[in-house]
PDB file of C-alpha atoms in Angstrom:
ATOM      1  CA  MET A   1       0.195   0.102  -0.059  1.00 45.00           C
ATOM      2  CA  LEU A   2       1.138   3.484  -0.835  1.00 44.00           C
ATOM      3  CA  PRO A   3       1.846   6.053   2.144  1.00 48.00           C
ATOM      4  CA  PRO A   4      -0.488   8.896   2.550  1.00 53.00           C
ATOM      5  CA  LEU A   5       0.380  12.127   0.273  1.00 48.00           C
ATOM      6  CA  SER A   6       1.714  14.739   2.224  1.00 50.00           C
ATOM      7  CA  ALA A   7       0.509  18.298   2.460  1.00 49.00           C
ATOM      8  CA  ASP A   8       3.238  19.225   0.465  1.00 48.00           C
ATOM      9  CA  ASP A   9       2.772  16.361  -2.412  1.00 47.00           C
ATOM     10  CA  ARG A  10      -0.892  17.535  -2.459  1.00 48.00           C
ATOM     11  CA  THR A  11      -0.245  20.816  -3.242  1.00 47.00           C
ATOM     12  CA  THR A  12       2.355  20.173  -5.769  1.00 50.00           C
ATOM     13  CA  ALA A  13       0.908  17.301  -7.652  1.00 55.00           C
ATOM     14  CA  PRO A  14      -1.627  19.658  -9.594  1.00 60.00           C
ATOM     15  CA  THR A  15       0.712  22.448  -9.899  1.00 72.00           C
ATOM     16  CA  GLY A  16       3.366  20.147 -11.494  1.00 79.00           C
ATOM     17  CA  ARG A  17       0.909  18.351 -13.944  1.00 79.00           C
ATOM     18  CA  LEU A  18      -0.296  21.920 -14.818  1.00 78.00           C
ATOM     19  CA  ARG A  19       3.229  23.191 -15.123  1.00 81.00           C
ATOM     20  CA  ALA A  20       3.996  20.180 -17.472  1.00 79.00           C
ATOM     21  CA  ALA A  21       1.097  20.706 -19.659  1.00 74.00           C
ATOM     22  CA  TRP A  22       2.104  24.571 -20.275  1.00 74.00           C
ATOM     23  CA  ARG A  23       5.484  23.624 -21.114  1.00 78.00           C
ATOM     24  CA  ALA A  24       4.416  20.981 -23.458  1.00 71.00           C
ATOM     25  CA  ALA A  25       1.919  23.694 -25.237  1.00 72.00           C
ATOM     26  CA  HIS A  26       4.438  26.305 -25.555  1.00 76.00           C
ATOM     27  CA  GLU A  27       7.537  24.121 -26.126  1.00 82.00           C
ATOM     28  CA  PRO A  28       9.265  26.263 -29.114  1.00 87.00           C
ATOM     29  CA  ALA A  29      10.081  24.244 -32.435  1.00 87.00           C
ATOM     30  CA  PRO A  30      13.370  24.391 -33.668  1.00 87.00           C
ATOM     31  CA  GLY A  31      14.758  27.511 -35.665  1.00 88.00           C
ATOM     32  CA  VAL A  32      11.878  29.542 -33.971  1.00 92.00           C
ATOM     33  CA  SER A  33      13.136  32.995 -33.101  1.00 94.00           C
ATOM     34  CA  ARG A  34      12.022  34.824 -29.805  1.00 94.00           C
ATOM     35  CA  ARG A  35      10.166  37.635 -31.510  1.00 96.00           C
ATOM     36  CA  LEU A  36       8.229  34.974 -33.353  1.00 96.00           C
ATOM     37  CA  ARG A  37       7.220  33.327 -30.103  1.00 95.00           C
ATOM     38  CA  LEU A  38       6.020  36.624 -28.741  1.00 96.00           C
ATOM     39  CA  THR A  39       4.177  37.420 -32.037  1.00 97.00           C
ATOM     40  CA  ALA A  40       2.653  34.197 -31.327  1.00 96.00           C
ATOM     41  CA  TYR A  41       1.780  34.926 -27.449  1.00 95.00           C
ATOM     42  CA  ALA A  42       0.241  37.977 -28.311  1.00 97.00           C
ATOM     43  CA  VAL A  43      -2.321  36.699 -30.777  1.00 97.00           C
ATOM     44  CA  PRO A  44      -4.312  35.201 -27.858  1.00 96.00           C
ATOM     45  CA  LEU A  45      -3.845  38.658 -26.041  1.00 96.00           C
ATOM     46  CA  THR A  46      -5.302  40.566 -29.190  1.00 96.00           C
ATOM     47  CA  VAL A  47      -8.512  38.588 -28.646  1.00 96.00           C
ATOM     48  CA  LEU A  48      -8.827  38.599 -24.944  1.00 95.00           C
ATOM     49  CA  PRO A  49      -9.991  41.736 -24.125  1.00 95.00           C
ATOM     50  CA  SER A  50     -13.286  41.648 -26.743  1.00 92.00           C
ATOM     51  CA  SER A  51     -13.758  38.173 -25.337  1.00 92.00           C
ATOM     52  CA  LEU A  52     -13.793  39.677 -21.730  1.00 91.00           C
ATOM     53  CA  TRP A  53     -15.791  42.769 -22.796  1.00 89.00           C
ATOM     54  CA  ARG A  54     -18.876  40.620 -24.320  1.00 88.00           C
ATOM     55  CA  ILE A  55     -19.231  38.317 -21.044  1.00 87.00           C
ATOM     56  CA  PRO A  56     -21.169  40.798 -18.819  1.00 85.00           C
ATOM     57  CA  SER A  57     -23.801  41.271 -21.815  1.00 80.00           C
ATOM     58  CA  ALA A  58     -24.856  37.390 -21.141  1.00 80.00           C
ATOM     59  CA  PHE A  59     -26.252  38.551 -17.815  1.00 82.00           C
ATOM     60  CA  ASP A  60     -28.506  41.449 -19.324  1.00 79.00           C
ATOM     61  CA  ASP A  61     -31.995  41.264 -18.656  1.00 76.00           C
ATOM     62  CA  GLY A  62     -34.222  40.408 -21.390  1.00 77.00           C
ATOM     63  CA  ILE A  63     -32.091  37.858 -23.235  1.00 80.00           C
ATOM     64  CA  GLY A  64     -32.790  34.006 -23.794  1.00 82.00           C
ATOM     65  CA  PHE A  65     -31.334  31.404 -22.205  1.00 84.00           C
ATOM     66  CA  GLY A  66     -29.733  30.639 -26.126  1.00 85.00           C
ATOM     67  CA  GLU A  67     -28.202  34.061 -26.224  1.00 85.00           C
ATOM     68  CA  ARG A  68     -26.931  33.535 -22.605  1.00 86.00           C
ATOM     69  CA  LEU A  69     -25.052  30.395 -23.724  1.00 89.00           C
ATOM     70  CA  TYR A  70     -23.840  32.006 -27.062  1.00 90.00           C
ATOM     71  CA  VAL A  71     -22.170  34.963 -25.431  1.00 87.00           C
ATOM     72  CA  PRO A  72     -19.025  33.108 -23.426  1.00 90.00           C
ATOM     73  CA  SER A  73     -19.371  30.325 -26.036  1.00 93.00           C
ATOM     74  CA  LEU A  74     -18.201  32.676 -28.514  1.00 92.00           C
ATOM     75  CA  SER A  75     -15.654  34.300 -26.372  1.00 93.00           C
ATOM     76  CA  ILE A  76     -14.157  30.732 -25.332  1.00 94.00           C
ATOM     77  CA  VAL A  77     -14.350  29.428 -28.906  1.00 95.00           C
ATOM     78  CA  SER A  78     -12.273  32.642 -30.053  1.00 94.00           C
ATOM     79  CA  GLU A  79      -9.780  32.418 -27.443  1.00 95.00           C
ATOM     80  CA  LEU A  80      -9.315  28.681 -28.431  1.00 95.00           C
ATOM     81  CA  PHE A  81      -9.007  29.434 -32.322  1.00 94.00           C
ATOM     82  CA  ALA A  82      -6.616  32.240 -31.339  1.00 96.00           C
ATOM     83  CA  PHE A  83      -4.526  29.850 -29.146  1.00 94.00           C
ATOM     84  CA  THR A  84      -4.224  28.005 -32.399  1.00 93.00           C
ATOM     85  CA  ALA A  85      -1.353  30.707 -33.642  1.00 95.00           C
ATOM     86  CA  ILE A  86       1.148  29.145 -30.706  1.00 94.00           C
ATOM     87  CA  GLY A  87       0.953  25.653 -32.815  1.00 93.00           C
ATOM     88  CA  LEU A  88       2.426  27.842 -35.387  1.00 95.00           C
ATOM     89  CA  VAL A  89       5.494  28.420 -33.294  1.00 95.00           C
ATOM     90  CA  ALA A  90       5.297  25.137 -30.948  1.00 93.00           C
ATOM     91  CA  ARG A  91       6.588  21.661 -31.141  1.00 90.00           C
ATOM     92  CA  TRP A  92       3.061  20.451 -31.239  1.00 89.00           C
ATOM     93  CA  GLY A  93       2.249  22.432 -34.511  1.00 90.00           C
ATOM     94  CA  GLU A  94       5.165  20.324 -36.309  1.00 90.00           C
ATOM     95  CA  VAL A  95       5.011  16.720 -34.484  1.00 88.00           C
ATOM     96  CA  PHE A  96       1.537  15.295 -33.277  1.00 86.00           C
ATOM     97  CA  PRO A  97       1.429  15.191 -29.295  1.00 83.00           C
ATOM     98  CA  ARG A  98       1.669  11.560 -27.962  1.00 82.00           C
ATOM     99  CA  TRP A  99      -1.757  11.625 -26.594  1.00 80.00           C
ATOM    100  CA  VAL A 100      -3.270  12.104 -30.334  1.00 83.00           C
ATOM    101  CA  PRO A 101      -4.686   8.459 -31.345  1.00 87.00           C
ATOM    102  CA  TYR A 102      -2.961   7.101 -34.120  1.00 88.00           C
ATOM    103  CA  LEU A 103      -1.336  10.153 -35.128  1.00 85.00           C
ATOM    104  CA  GLY A 104       0.694  10.591 -31.816  1.00 82.00           C
ATOM    105  CA  GLY A 105       4.547  11.182 -32.394  1.00 83.00           C
ATOM    106  CA  ARG A 106       4.288  11.849 -36.123  1.00 89.00           C
ATOM    107  CA  ARG A 107       5.225  14.834 -38.110  1.00 90.00           C
ATOM    108  CA  VAL A 108       2.354  17.512 -38.859  1.00 91.00           C
ATOM    109  CA  PRO A 109       2.043  17.434 -42.960  1.00 92.00           C
ATOM    110  CA  ARG A 110       3.034  21.032 -43.571  1.00 93.00           C
ATOM    111  CA  TRP A 111      -0.272  21.554 -45.796  1.00 93.00           C
ATOM    112  CA  ALA A 112      -2.284  20.607 -43.054  1.00 93.00           C
ATOM    113  CA  ALA A 113      -1.368  23.511 -41.097  1.00 94.00           C
ATOM    114  CA  VAL A 114      -0.439  26.100 -43.464  1.00 96.00           C
ATOM    115  CA  VAL A 115      -4.034  25.747 -45.689  1.00 97.00           C
ATOM    116  CA  PRO A 116      -6.242  26.298 -42.464  1.00 96.00           C
ATOM    117  CA  ALA A 117      -3.966  28.951 -40.957  1.00 96.00           C
ATOM    118  CA  ALA A 118      -3.688  30.821 -44.272  1.00 97.00           C
ATOM    119  CA  VAL A 119      -7.520  30.614 -45.083  1.00 97.00           C
ATOM    120  CA  GLY A 120      -7.952  31.756 -41.074  1.00 96.00           C
ATOM    121  CA  ALA A 121      -5.526  34.611 -41.607  1.00 97.00           C
ATOM    122  CA  THR A 122      -7.085  35.780 -44.684  1.00 97.00           C
ATOM    123  CA  VAL A 123     -10.570  35.713 -43.268  1.00 96.00           C
ATOM    124  CA  LEU A 124      -9.688  37.407 -39.906  1.00 95.00           C
ATOM    125  CA  THR A 125      -7.693  39.811 -41.877  1.00 95.00           C
ATOM    126  CA  LEU A 126     -10.502  40.724 -44.326  1.00 94.00           C
ATOM    127  CA  VAL A 127     -13.308  40.899 -41.176  1.00 91.00           C
ATOM    128  CA  PHE A 128     -11.324  42.489 -38.192  1.00 90.00           C
ATOM    129  CA  THR A 129      -9.079  44.659 -40.334  1.00 91.00           C
ATOM    130  CA  VAL A 130     -10.625  45.811 -43.704  1.00 90.00           C
ATOM    131  CA  LEU A 131     -14.219  45.567 -43.027  1.00 86.00           C
ATOM    132  CA  SER A 132     -13.991  46.567 -39.355  1.00 84.00           C
ATOM    133  CA  ILE A 133     -12.094  49.536 -40.426  1.00 82.00           C
ATOM    134  CA  VAL A 134     -14.163  50.453 -43.605  1.00 82.00           C
ATOM    135  CA  THR A 135     -17.438  50.223 -41.557  1.00 81.00           C
ATOM    136  CA  GLU A 136     -15.846  52.436 -38.773  1.00 76.00           C
ATOM    137  CA  ILE A 137     -15.283  55.438 -41.350  1.00 78.00           C
ATOM    138  CA  ARG A 138     -18.608  55.061 -42.818  1.00 77.00           C
ATOM    139  CA  GLY A 139     -20.341  54.575 -39.548  1.00 75.00           C
ATOM    140  CA  THR A 140     -22.490  51.281 -40.786  1.00 76.00           C
ATOM    141  CA  THR A 141     -22.391  47.410 -40.074  1.00 73.00           C
ATOM    142  CA  ILE A 142     -20.593  44.968 -41.842  1.00 72.00           C
ATOM    143  CA  ARG A 143     -23.717  44.587 -44.070  1.00 72.00           C
ATOM    144  CA  GLY A 144     -23.997  48.094 -44.919  1.00 74.00           C
ATOM    145  CA  ASP A 145     -26.731  48.957 -42.313  1.00 76.00           C
ATOM    146  CA  GLU A 146     -27.097  51.941 -40.604  1.00 81.00           C
ATOM    147  CA  LEU A 147     -25.621  51.380 -36.707  1.00 75.00           C
ATOM    148  CA  PRO A 148     -28.428  50.980 -34.272  1.00 73.00           C
ATOM    149  CA  ALA A 149     -28.855  53.501 -31.666  1.00 69.00           C
ATOM    150  CA  ASP A 150     -27.937  50.897 -28.880  1.00 69.00           C
ATOM    151  CA  PHE A 151     -24.381  50.155 -30.893  1.00 71.00           C
ATOM    152  CA  PRO A 152     -21.734  50.299 -28.073  1.00 70.00           C
ATOM    153  CA  GLY A 153     -19.452  52.293 -30.123  1.00 65.00           C
ATOM    154  CA  GLU A 154     -22.249  55.182 -30.418  1.00 65.00           C
ATOM    155  CA  ALA A 155     -23.439  55.342 -26.866  1.00 65.00           C
ATOM    156  CA  GLY A 156     -20.667  58.029 -26.311  1.00 68.00           C
ATOM    157  CA  GLY A 157     -18.501  58.729 -22.859  1.00 73.00           C
ATOM    158  CA  TRP A 158     -16.519  55.884 -21.397  1.00 77.00           C
ATOM    159  CA  GLU A 159     -18.881  53.102 -22.816  1.00 78.00           C
ATOM    160  CA  ALA A 160     -17.816  54.001 -26.373  1.00 78.00           C
ATOM    161  CA  ALA A 161     -14.127  54.508 -25.224  1.00 83.00           C
ATOM    162  CA  TRP A 162     -14.079  51.108 -23.447  1.00 86.00           C
ATOM    163  CA  TYR A 163     -15.691  49.458 -26.369  1.00 83.00           C
ATOM    164  CA  SER A 164     -13.183  51.214 -28.766  1.00 85.00           C
ATOM    165  CA  VAL A 165     -10.271  49.814 -26.451  1.00 90.00           C
ATOM    166  CA  CYS A 166     -11.459  46.115 -26.167  1.00 90.00           C
ATOM    167  CA  TYR A 167     -12.356  45.604 -29.858  1.00 89.00           C
ATOM    168  CA  ALA A 168      -9.159  47.620 -31.516  1.00 91.00           C
ATOM    169  CA  PRO A 169      -6.652  44.961 -31.088  1.00 95.00           C
ATOM    170  CA  LEU A 170      -8.702  42.346 -32.878  1.00 93.00           C
ATOM    171  CA  VAL A 171      -7.079  44.793 -36.102  1.00 94.00           C
ATOM    172  CA  LEU A 172      -3.825  42.816 -35.583  1.00 96.00           C
ATOM    173  CA  TRP A 173      -5.288  39.338 -35.064  1.00 96.00           C
ATOM    174  CA  GLY A 174      -5.471  38.493 -39.281  1.00 96.00           C
ATOM    175  CA  PRO A 175      -2.207  40.257 -40.063  1.00 97.00           C
ATOM    176  CA  LEU A 176      -0.139  38.573 -36.867  1.00 97.00           C
ATOM    177  CA  MET A 177      -1.513  35.128 -38.247  1.00 97.00           C
ATOM    178  CA  VAL A 178       0.029  35.970 -41.785  1.00 97.00           C
ATOM    179  CA  VAL A 179       3.440  36.790 -40.292  1.00 97.00           C
ATOM    180  CA  LEU A 180       3.492  33.468 -38.329  1.00 97.00           C
ATOM    181  CA  THR A 181       1.854  31.289 -40.820  1.00 97.00           C
ATOM    182  CA  VAL A 182       4.316  32.647 -43.702  1.00 97.00           C
ATOM    183  CA  ALA A 183       6.904  31.958 -41.149  1.00 96.00           C
ATOM    184  CA  TYR A 184       5.899  28.315 -40.412  1.00 96.00           C
ATOM    185  CA  HIS A 185       5.385  27.669 -44.189  1.00 96.00           C
ATOM    186  CA  ARG A 186       9.316  28.922 -44.664  1.00 95.00           C
ATOM    187  CA  ARG A 187      10.734  27.116 -41.685  1.00 94.00           C
ATOM    188  CA  ARG A 188       8.854  23.925 -42.805  1.00 93.00           C
ATOM    189  CA  ARG A 189       9.537  24.146 -46.543  1.00 91.00           C
ATOM    190  CA  ALA A 190      13.451  24.244 -45.374  1.00 86.00           C
ATOM    191  CA  THR A 191      13.313  21.195 -42.712  1.00 82.00           C
ATOM    192  CA  ASP A 192      11.087  19.317 -45.069  1.00 76.00           C
ATOM    193  CA  ARG A 193      13.203  18.967 -47.863  1.00 70.00           C
ATOM    194  CA  PRO A 194      15.203  15.705 -48.444  1.00 62.00           C
ATOM    195  CA  ALA A 195      18.930  15.926 -47.604  1.00 50.00           C
ATOM    196  CA  ALA A 196      20.966  16.083 -50.382  1.00 44.00           C
ATOM    197  CA  THR A 197      22.941  12.780 -50.978  1.00 45.00           C
ATOM    198  CA  GLY A 198      26.190  12.653 -52.476  1.00 42.00           C
TER     199      GLY A 198
END
């Protein structure tokens, strides 16, 4: 029979597992510069303010259960998508983790990462960079409709300023993903080439 855990063991065991998971998720791939790692880590931070800004609206009066569920879900999904940027600089973006069934330990096909990242970067750039700037200048929604009177950016005062501060970083999401995707493609193209035989 195993001896009972001491108080020190009980407090460090979960922390040690969490720390190991954190390291595994952030272990950089060979050849990734510090600048690229910081760029990847910035992506979830560009999404975080808008994700947090949305959460209180889930508790507003007069909204249904579906919307109460949708708002936090949108924030969580946004952050999960933003976290995939780290895969473009981390080891798990080049070699599947051991725990992945059937694929664990195998090399991630370059195009399996590059194509979704490029499509995502393009869509994010169009929606959050190009369209949001155009609609802000025109004072319309993305569909071209006039902004409703209760639109947060039209409220004036601190509410409009807070909305702008929280949503402005989203303008960077797409362009940062473009930089990371191009760097990932170049790095993998160089490492995937067969060694020259002579």
